[in-house]
Structure formats: structure tokens, C-alpha cells
């Protein structure tokens, strides 16, 4: 079974703080993704990565950056947290081996910025 | 610009009956569609998918129907069970960009006894 883990389930940070959200997958997947989920807006893609040290902007990258130094780990960074970044953050991974495959999600991190 | 739309934010169905969740898309380049299920405080889990070369895919109690001309897909759950109560997201991807999924806004399904 694919396992995607996220470093924290719940996080409370103050406005202006630098925030790191970590994600690790154990299935040697090439692709990793960061989403945020907000009521009425569904899942929106922030950043994704096809390979180590590779990154691509998603639909809402403003205010975020990412890092992928190892294949299994993908970090989301909020350089200066703001209250509008209060959300549920979901990490996912996938592999294209064998064709079109679904993404596997971690349990999510509920971030509150006060 | 919402390319994948789930116009019903919620649905309530009695146990044993059919649940039908709908999804519309606007991008004619989408050719692969997935449904995910999400319980509170958990990540979404993959449920079922369909390629645009098919119009139906079935897996146990779950069936997905695709109407390409109408750019519409639906998920049927028969019979519905209380454990099916969750938020359901449909997602779409386009060939040539197979890694990236575009998600709908979700439909909250409640199955009551």
C-alpha cells in the first residue's frame, strides 16, 4: 500500500511566520503535489514536482514555495504566513508507470494562521 | 474559471437507495476522469476512474458514466450505505498532461438509515 505522510495534522502559526509543511511518500513515486482544500472551492493545486529538484507552479502558487531535495520528500513553504493561508493542506504522489494512475493523498495538515 | 464543476454541494439519500453524484466539465481536452472520496480529517482516497474511450465503468456498488457530448459524468452508488457518507470529488486530466488533475468543488453525500 502506498503511504503518504504529512509532518503535522494540526498547526497554528502567527501572521508573518515562516511555515514548513513536510510530506513523505514511500512508493518511489516520481510525482508529488501540494493542494489546499477550502469550502466551496474544492482542491486547488499549489505546486507539483516531476522529479528531484524539479518544480512546477500550479494554479495558486502565490505566497508559497516548495523544495524537493530527495525523491520521497516534498516540502511546502509559506515564507510569511498570512491569515488567508488558513486552510487544509494536502500532499499527494503518483507514478506514471504503467499508464494513467491516480494520485495518493496524505491525511492533510489543518493550518490556522492567527 | 472552474473547468470541473459539481453543482450540487450536498445530497441526502436513504440507505439502500441509489445515490447519483454529478460532474460537468468544460475542457474538451480532458480524457480521463476520476472520483475520490474524502472523510473528515482524512485525505481523499481514489474510488473509480474512466477513460474517454469508454462510457461506463463499474466496480462493485460504484458505477461511473461518461457522456462526452454533454461533457458530463456521474457516479452511481447502489445500494447506498451509511459508510458512504463523505465528500466526493470528481477530477479530470488531459492527455499530454497526465500528471495533473483538475478537481471539482465536491459534493457532500449523507446516507441516512
XYZ file of C-alpha atoms in Angstrom:
227
model
C 0.000 0.000 0.000
C 1.159 3.488 -0.831
C 1.722 5.592 2.212
C 1.884 9.365 2.119
C 2.584 11.012 5.443
C 2.479 14.658 6.431
C 4.502 16.040 9.301
C 1.645 17.601 11.253
C -2.105 17.074 11.416
C -2.797 20.447 13.018
C -0.663 23.572 13.061
C -1.245 27.057 14.447
C 1.082 29.854 13.355
C 1.178 33.616 13.675
C 0.990 36.071 10.801
C 4.439 36.673 9.321
C 5.951 33.394 10.500
C 7.775 31.085 8.107
C 5.962 27.760 7.905
C 7.250 24.418 6.654
C 4.903 21.592 5.745
C 6.611 18.282 5.072
C 5.393 15.356 3.017
C 6.974 11.934 2.588
C 5.907 9.056 0.335
C 7.248 5.525 0.476
C 6.426 4.178 -3.004
C 9.233 5.700 -5.053
C 6.729 7.856 -6.963
C 8.132 10.389 -9.388
C 5.367 12.954 -8.988
C 4.390 14.871 -5.882
C 1.786 17.559 -5.394
C 0.608 20.138 -2.868
C -3.039 21.196 -2.754
C -5.145 23.290 -0.485
C -8.774 22.500 0.223
C -11.229 25.254 1.088
C -15.027 25.048 1.476
C -16.794 25.640 -1.825
C -13.518 25.731 -3.756
C -12.523 22.063 -3.809
C -8.878 21.088 -4.139
C -6.631 23.651 -5.765
C -3.114 22.818 -6.916
C -0.357 24.962 -5.419
C 2.833 23.338 -6.750
C 3.927 19.998 -8.125
C 7.170 18.224 -8.889
C 8.073 15.618 -11.505
C 11.484 14.789 -10.131
C 14.099 15.729 -7.566
C 14.899 19.441 -7.717
C 12.137 19.972 -10.306
C 9.090 22.081 -9.536
C 6.168 23.497 -11.457
C 3.642 26.122 -10.437
C 0.078 25.029 -10.048
C -2.995 27.214 -10.127
C -2.388 29.207 -6.916
C 1.385 29.421 -6.241
C 1.421 32.976 -4.878
C 2.759 33.145 -1.338
C 4.189 29.621 -1.452
C 7.405 27.912 -2.452
C 8.475 24.265 -2.500
C 11.556 22.138 -2.151
C 12.293 18.624 -3.357
C 15.807 17.580 -2.428
C 15.020 13.857 -2.210
C 12.619 11.793 -4.279
C 10.478 10.774 -1.334
C 10.141 14.200 0.276
C 8.306 17.320 -0.893
C 8.134 20.402 1.291
C 5.743 23.330 1.082
C 6.999 26.632 2.457
C 4.972 29.665 3.426
C 7.611 32.409 3.506
C 5.452 34.800 5.528
C 2.190 33.269 6.644
C -0.976 35.303 6.251
C -4.496 34.722 7.559
C -5.778 33.929 4.052
C -3.477 30.910 4.050
C -5.543 29.298 6.790
C -6.642 26.078 5.097
C -6.361 22.303 4.850
C -3.167 21.366 3.005
C -2.997 18.042 1.220
C 0.038 16.338 -0.247
C -0.245 13.668 -2.938
C 2.027 11.457 -5.006
C 1.644 9.484 -8.210
C 3.561 7.434 -10.708
C 3.003 7.162 -14.428
C 4.493 3.680 -14.577
C 2.019 1.505 -16.438
C -0.121 4.380 -17.661
C -2.580 6.808 -16.115
C -2.530 6.393 -12.384
C -4.400 8.020 -9.606
C -2.841 10.278 -7.009
C -2.436 9.039 -3.455
C -3.083 11.557 -0.722
C -1.738 12.109 2.756
C -4.064 12.796 5.714
C -3.755 16.564 5.428
C -2.485 19.376 7.646
C -5.028 21.808 9.043
C -3.135 25.114 9.232
C -4.519 28.066 11.143
C -2.781 31.435 10.815
C -3.730 33.942 13.503
C -12.578 29.651 -14.376
C -13.851 26.366 -12.970
C -13.117 23.685 -15.555
C -14.673 20.910 -13.467
C -17.961 21.673 -11.751
C -20.020 19.853 -9.188
C -23.159 21.938 -8.962
C -24.716 20.136 -6.007
C -22.836 20.936 -2.810
C -24.809 18.329 -0.895
C -27.016 15.294 -1.348
C -29.050 13.308 1.141
C -30.143 9.740 0.360
C -31.813 6.992 2.304
C -29.865 3.817 2.996
C -30.460 1.197 0.314
C -31.405 3.697 -2.363
C -29.315 4.945 -5.278
C -27.016 7.946 -4.884
C -26.229 9.876 -8.057
C -23.459 12.450 -7.966
C -22.943 14.663 -10.990
C -19.979 16.421 -12.510
C -19.656 18.687 -15.562
C -16.510 19.797 -17.330
C -15.737 22.428 -19.916
C -12.339 21.447 -21.323
C -12.735 19.143 -24.344
C -9.098 18.050 -23.922
C -9.965 16.119 -20.756
C -9.891 12.418 -21.495
C -9.518 10.718 -18.127
C -11.799 11.173 -15.146
C -11.608 10.040 -11.540
C -13.786 10.091 -8.447
C -12.324 10.496 -4.985
C -13.988 10.085 -1.620
C -12.993 12.111 1.420
C -13.881 11.564 5.055
C -13.373 14.419 7.549
C -9.796 14.729 8.821
C -8.527 12.277 6.189
C -7.011 12.695 2.751
C -9.069 11.853 -0.356
C -8.962 8.231 -1.482
C -9.339 7.056 -5.045
C -12.667 5.415 -5.822
C -13.089 4.776 -9.542
C -11.942 6.156 -12.881
C -12.975 6.164 -16.524
C -11.195 6.828 -19.768
C -12.897 8.788 -22.525
C -12.840 5.722 -24.774
C -15.489 4.216 -22.513
C -18.907 5.411 -21.447
C -19.270 3.255 -18.357
C -17.055 1.689 -15.733
C -18.290 -0.431 -12.876
C -16.673 -1.551 -9.641
C -18.948 -3.272 -7.183
C -21.568 -0.813 -5.928
C -19.944 2.069 -7.818
C -20.527 2.894 -11.472
C -19.272 5.910 -13.353
C -20.998 7.046 -16.535
C -19.434 9.393 -19.062
C -21.354 11.407 -21.652
C -18.692 13.083 -23.772
C -21.069 15.027 -25.978
C -22.621 16.624 -22.903
C -19.278 16.882 -21.085
C -20.925 15.241 -18.119
C -20.095 12.360 -15.831
C -21.960 10.824 -12.953
C -21.201 8.446 -10.119
C -23.902 5.976 -9.114
C -23.765 4.209 -5.771
C -26.174 1.303 -5.420
C -27.209 0.452 -2.783
C -26.130 3.409 -0.679
C -24.793 2.650 2.789
C -24.237 4.922 5.825
C -20.473 4.394 5.429
C -20.702 6.096 2.039
C -21.379 9.412 3.794
C -18.427 11.574 2.751
C -17.434 14.344 0.360
C -16.995 13.170 -3.226
C -14.706 14.965 -5.651
C -14.558 14.401 -9.362
C -11.297 15.123 -11.157
C -10.146 15.277 -14.756
C -6.900 15.161 -16.666
C -5.851 15.746 -20.272
C -3.566 13.527 -22.331
C -0.139 15.041 -22.585
C -0.612 16.405 -19.105
C -1.443 13.167 -17.393
C 0.117 14.015 -14.059
C -2.062 16.992 -13.316
C -5.615 16.605 -12.059
C -8.258 19.332 -12.040
C -10.707 18.824 -9.194
C -14.314 19.840 -8.784
C -15.625 21.579 -5.686
C -17.044 18.425 -4.123
C -20.474 17.072 -3.141
C -21.225 16.103 0.429
C -23.232 12.883 0.480
C -25.199 11.923 3.543
C -26.784 8.469 3.690
C -29.357 8.192 6.443
C -30.931 4.999 7.857
